[in-house]
Tab-separated table of C-alpha atoms in Angstrom:
chain	number	residue	atom	x	y	z
A	1	MET	CA	-4.358	-2.678	4.661
A	2	ASN	CA	-4.106	-0.829	1.389
A	3	VAL	CA	-0.468	-0.390	0.423
A	4	THR	CA	0.839	2.011	-2.206
A	5	ILE	CA	4.247	1.130	-3.620
A	6	ILE	CA	5.897	3.986	-5.472
A	7	GLY	CA	8.432	2.432	-7.811
A	8	SER	CA	7.728	-0.629	-9.936
A	9	GLY	CA	11.268	-1.994	-10.133
A	10	ASN	CA	12.625	-5.182	-8.606
A	11	MET	CA	12.345	-4.040	-4.988
A	12	GLY	CA	8.820	-2.779	-5.484
A	13	ARG	CA	7.914	-6.107	-7.046
A	14	GLY	CA	9.484	-8.045	-4.169
A	15	ILE	CA	7.823	-6.034	-1.412
A	16	GLY	CA	4.508	-6.128	-3.257
A	17	THR	CA	4.706	-9.900	-3.617
A	18	ARG	CA	5.104	-10.361	0.107
A	19	ALA	CA	2.371	-7.831	0.900
A	20	VAL	CA	-0.268	-9.452	-1.333
A	21	ALA	CA	0.740	-12.934	-0.170
A	22	GLY	CA	-0.264	-11.726	3.285
A	23	GLY	CA	-3.632	-10.465	2.100
A	24	HIS	CA	-2.862	-6.750	1.762
A	25	SER	CA	-4.020	-4.931	-1.377
A	26	VAL	CA	-1.300	-3.152	-3.345
A	27	THR	CA	-1.252	-0.350	-5.902
A	28	PHE	CA	1.951	0.088	-7.888
A	29	VAL	CA	2.729	3.659	-8.867
A	30	ASP	CA	5.259	4.780	-11.444
A	31	ASN	CA	5.832	7.688	-13.805
A	32	ASN	CA	5.673	5.016	-16.496
A	33	PRO	CA	2.124	3.547	-16.280
A	34	ASP	CA	3.074	0.590	-18.488
A	35	ALA	CA	5.883	-0.380	-16.101
A	36	ALA	CA	3.525	-0.123	-13.128
A	37	GLU	CA	0.931	-2.331	-14.813
A	38	LYS	CA	3.539	-4.910	-15.837
A	39	THR	CA	4.714	-5.222	-12.236
A	40	ALA	CA	1.119	-5.434	-11.032
A	41	ALA	CA	0.466	-8.223	-13.535
A	42	ASP	CA	3.552	-10.095	-12.315
A	43	VAL	CA	2.425	-9.864	-8.684
A	44	ARG	CA	-1.269	-10.750	-9.062
A	45	ALA	CA	-0.607	-14.492	-9.039
A	46	SER	CA	0.755	-14.206	-5.482
A	47	ALA	CA	-2.324	-12.476	-4.041
A	48	LYS	CA	-4.114	-14.276	-1.197
A	49	LYS	CA	-7.175	-13.643	0.988
A	50	GLY	CA	-8.862	-11.405	-1.545
A	51	ALA	CA	-5.962	-8.971	-1.909
A	52	LYS	CA	-6.295	-6.716	-4.935
A	53	VAL	CA	-3.431	-5.549	-7.167
A	54	SER	CA	-3.659	-2.439	-9.313
A	55	SER	CA	-1.477	0.200	-10.935
A	56	SER	CA	-1.535	3.958	-11.337
A	57	SER	CA	0.547	6.977	-12.262
A	58	LEU	CA	2.014	9.241	-9.591
A	59	GLY	CA	-0.262	12.152	-10.427
A	60	ASP	CA	-3.476	10.121	-10.396
A	61	THR	CA	-3.068	7.734	-7.485
A	62	VAL	CA	-5.042	7.743	-4.247
A	63	LEU	CA	-2.538	6.819	-1.551
A	64	GLY	CA	-3.136	3.850	0.738
A	65	ASP	CA	-2.661	3.552	4.488
A	66	VAL	CA	0.991	2.626	3.986
A	67	VAL	CA	3.153	4.217	1.286
A	68	VAL	CA	6.387	2.432	0.369
A	69	LEU	CA	8.995	4.550	-1.400
A	70	ALA	CA	10.680	1.781	-3.410
A	71	VAL	CA	13.143	4.205	-5.004
A	72	TRP	CA	16.741	5.353	-4.691
A	73	TYR	CA	18.065	7.711	-2.035
A	74	GLY	CA	17.509	11.266	-3.226
A	75	THR	CA	14.523	10.247	-5.326
A	76	ASN	CA	12.705	9.348	-2.095
A	77	ILE	CA	13.144	12.907	-0.852
A	78	GLU	CA	12.046	14.449	-4.151
A	79	ILE	CA	8.895	12.311	-4.238
A	80	ALA	CA	8.037	13.260	-0.648
A	81	LYS	CA	8.302	16.919	-1.602
A	82	GLN	CA	6.231	16.356	-4.737
A	83	LEU	CA	3.421	14.564	-2.895
A	84	GLY	CA	3.408	17.136	-0.110
A	85	THR	CA	0.216	17.135	1.960
A	86	LYS	CA	-1.012	13.913	0.296
A	87	LEU	CA	1.326	12.086	2.697
A	88	ALA	CA	-0.184	13.644	5.829
A	89	GLY	CA	-1.333	10.893	8.193
A	90	LYS	CA	0.294	8.153	6.112
A	91	VAL	CA	2.867	5.602	7.183
A	92	VAL	CA	5.760	6.196	4.781
A	93	VAL	CA	8.307	3.385	4.444
A	94	ASP	CA	11.837	4.285	3.379
A	95	ILE	CA	13.781	1.376	1.878
A	96	ALA	CA	16.730	3.316	0.432
A	97	ASN	CA	20.395	2.547	0.991
A	98	PRO	CA	22.194	5.897	0.626
A	99	LEU	CA	25.334	4.786	-1.205
A	100	ASN	CA	27.671	7.503	-2.412
A	101	SER	CA	28.599	7.976	-6.078
A	102	THR	CA	31.640	5.698	-5.821
A	103	TYR	CA	29.814	2.987	-3.869
A	104	ASP	CA	32.511	2.924	-1.189
A	105	GLY	CA	30.590	4.656	1.578
A	106	LEU	CA	27.341	6.290	2.587
A	107	ALA	CA	26.211	9.651	1.222
A	108	THR	CA	24.448	10.662	4.430
A	109	ALA	CA	26.028	12.612	7.284
A	110	PRO	CA	27.307	10.520	10.224
A	111	ASP	CA	24.500	11.858	12.426
A	112	SER	CA	21.737	11.089	9.923
A	113	SER	CA	20.370	8.439	7.558
A	114	SER	CA	18.209	8.198	4.460
A	115	ALA	CA	15.131	7.759	6.649
A	116	GLU	CA	15.998	10.727	8.853
A	117	ASP	CA	16.754	12.906	5.828
A	118	LEU	CA	13.324	11.955	4.503
A	119	ALA	CA	11.668	12.775	7.827
A	120	LYS	CA	13.206	16.262	7.744
A	121	VAL	CA	11.419	17.218	4.517
A	122	ILE	CA	8.182	15.225	4.662
A	123	VAL	CA	4.889	16.889	5.530
A	124	SER	CA	3.928	17.157	9.197
A	125	GLY	CA	1.796	14.207	10.261
A	126	ALA	CA	3.460	11.651	8.016
A	127	LYS	CA	5.145	8.844	9.965
A	128	VAL	CA	8.431	7.615	8.517
A	129	VAL	CA	9.487	4.008	9.102
A	130	LYS	CA	12.721	2.404	7.920
A	131	ALA	CA	12.278	-1.143	6.601
A	132	PHE	CA	13.186	-3.570	3.789
A	133	ASN	CA	16.570	-2.017	2.988
A	134	THR	CA	18.444	-5.167	4.086
A	135	THR	CA	16.355	-7.564	1.972
A	136	TYR	CA	17.330	-8.084	-1.643
A	137	ALA	CA	14.636	-8.200	-4.313
A	138	SER	CA	15.174	-11.852	-5.220
A	139	THR	CA	14.952	-12.959	-1.588
A	140	LEU	CA	11.707	-11.035	-1.102
A	141	LEU	CA	10.071	-12.958	-3.927
A	142	ALA	CA	10.626	-16.149	-1.930
A	143	GLY	CA	10.366	-14.605	1.533
A	144	GLN	CA	13.204	-16.778	2.777
A	145	VAL	CA	16.819	-17.802	2.282
A	146	ALA	CA	18.098	-21.323	2.981
A	147	GLY	CA	14.777	-22.260	4.545
A	148	GLN	CA	14.864	-19.373	7.011
A	149	PRO	CA	12.274	-16.562	6.874
A	150	LEU	CA	13.733	-13.158	6.136
A	151	ASP	CA	14.391	-10.755	8.986
A	152	VAL	CA	13.096	-7.257	8.217
A	153	PHE	CA	14.731	-4.672	10.461
A	154	ILE	CA	12.383	-1.811	11.338
A	155	ALA	CA	13.064	1.597	12.884
A	156	GLY	CA	10.672	4.446	13.602
A	157	ASP	CA	9.505	6.942	16.187
A	158	ASP	CA	5.802	6.046	16.057
A	159	ALA	CA	4.785	2.727	17.615
A	160	ASP	CA	1.526	2.417	15.659
A	161	ALA	CA	3.289	3.084	12.345
A	162	LYS	CA	5.906	0.440	13.111
A	163	SER	CA	3.145	-1.977	14.084
A	164	LYS	CA	1.452	-1.550	10.690
A	165	VAL	CA	4.703	-2.228	8.848
A	166	ALA	CA	5.442	-5.210	11.109
A	167	GLN	CA	1.985	-6.621	10.301
A	168	ILE	CA	2.711	-6.508	6.577
A	169	VAL	CA	6.053	-8.216	7.231
A	170	THR	CA	4.674	-11.024	9.400
A	171	ASP	CA	1.592	-11.599	7.233
A	172	GLY	CA	3.999	-12.033	4.321
A	173	GLY	CA	5.782	-14.885	6.109
A	174	MET	CA	8.809	-12.926	7.338
A	175	ARG	CA	10.017	-11.828	10.772
A	176	ALA	CA	9.812	-8.193	11.854
A	177	VAL	CA	12.672	-7.001	14.073
A	178	ASP	CA	11.914	-3.712	15.843
A	179	THR	CA	15.267	-1.984	16.360
A	180	GLY	CA	13.933	1.138	18.080
A	181	PRO	CA	13.661	4.818	17.078
A	182	LEU	CA	14.176	6.205	13.600
A	183	SER	CA	17.777	7.089	14.448
A	184	ARG	CA	18.518	3.341	14.404
A	185	ALA	CA	18.176	3.594	10.627
A	186	ARG	CA	21.803	4.760	10.686
A	187	GLN	CA	22.921	1.353	11.933
A	188	ILE	CA	20.516	-0.569	9.687
A	189	GLU	CA	21.790	1.284	6.619
A	190	GLY	CA	25.415	0.809	7.691
A	191	MET	CA	24.780	-2.887	8.232
A	192	GLN	CA	23.367	-3.228	4.732
A	193	PHE	CA	26.274	-1.290	3.233
A	194	LEU	CA	28.571	-3.995	4.600
A	195	HIS	CA	26.215	-6.645	3.217
A	196	ILE	CA	26.367	-5.010	-0.220
A	197	VAL	CA	30.152	-4.656	-0.425
A	198	THR	CA	30.693	-8.283	0.624
A	199	GLN	CA	28.565	-9.716	-2.200
A	200	SER	CA	31.624	-10.388	-4.353
A	201	THR	CA	33.451	-11.948	-1.395
A	202	LEU	CA	30.497	-14.162	-0.535
A	203	GLY	CA	29.693	-14.973	-4.152
A	204	THR	CA	25.981	-15.027	-3.334
A	205	ASN	CA	24.864	-12.860	-6.289
A	206	TRP	CA	22.419	-10.771	-4.219
A	207	GLY	CA	20.781	-13.872	-2.817
A	208	SER	CA	22.002	-13.645	0.772
A	209	ALA	CA	20.191	-12.364	3.850
A	210	LEU	CA	21.043	-10.729	7.166
A	211	LYS	CA	19.464	-12.710	10.006
A	212	ILE	CA	19.764	-12.877	13.777
A	213	LEU	CA	19.653	-16.442	15.092
A	214	SER	CA	19.255	-17.550	18.677
């Protein structure tokens, strides 16, 4: 697949690394073209199976099959509005954790989530999938923690869209965990909030992972 990652920060770099390692071509998009190209250059060494890595600016890019919004909560919604009909028919991945301004709770309403808020404003025909919000950037670069492949929890209302995201996950050496409809994003985001606030307790310096073992 062709994957567009909007946001060339650490999370964009991590997700892109796993995508190209699985053979999927990636275009990094940023308002700062130099930042997008730097991230693309960093990721190229991880590309396998002929995957291509490129960069572009938001106004010039041609969107791929899957569009990852590797940006903060709030910015994801603004970008969806800005892109408008360009997102029609695309699988749009929301990775945001909607922390409030004091970082002691979630900014979303109890009956919603970042992914659901995004789905409310995105163009008709776009398929929103929640994924990658529980994986830290440093762990994505390796694809594993303590020898265990990362679990990527996925939620969405469209089975085909979830399948495409799951393919990127598994091709990148991780495990996709389908949690159900998009409303499950509420629990996934709440779970990651707990993971975030326990970083100081755990002393793992953003290097831990949430995983289900059996």
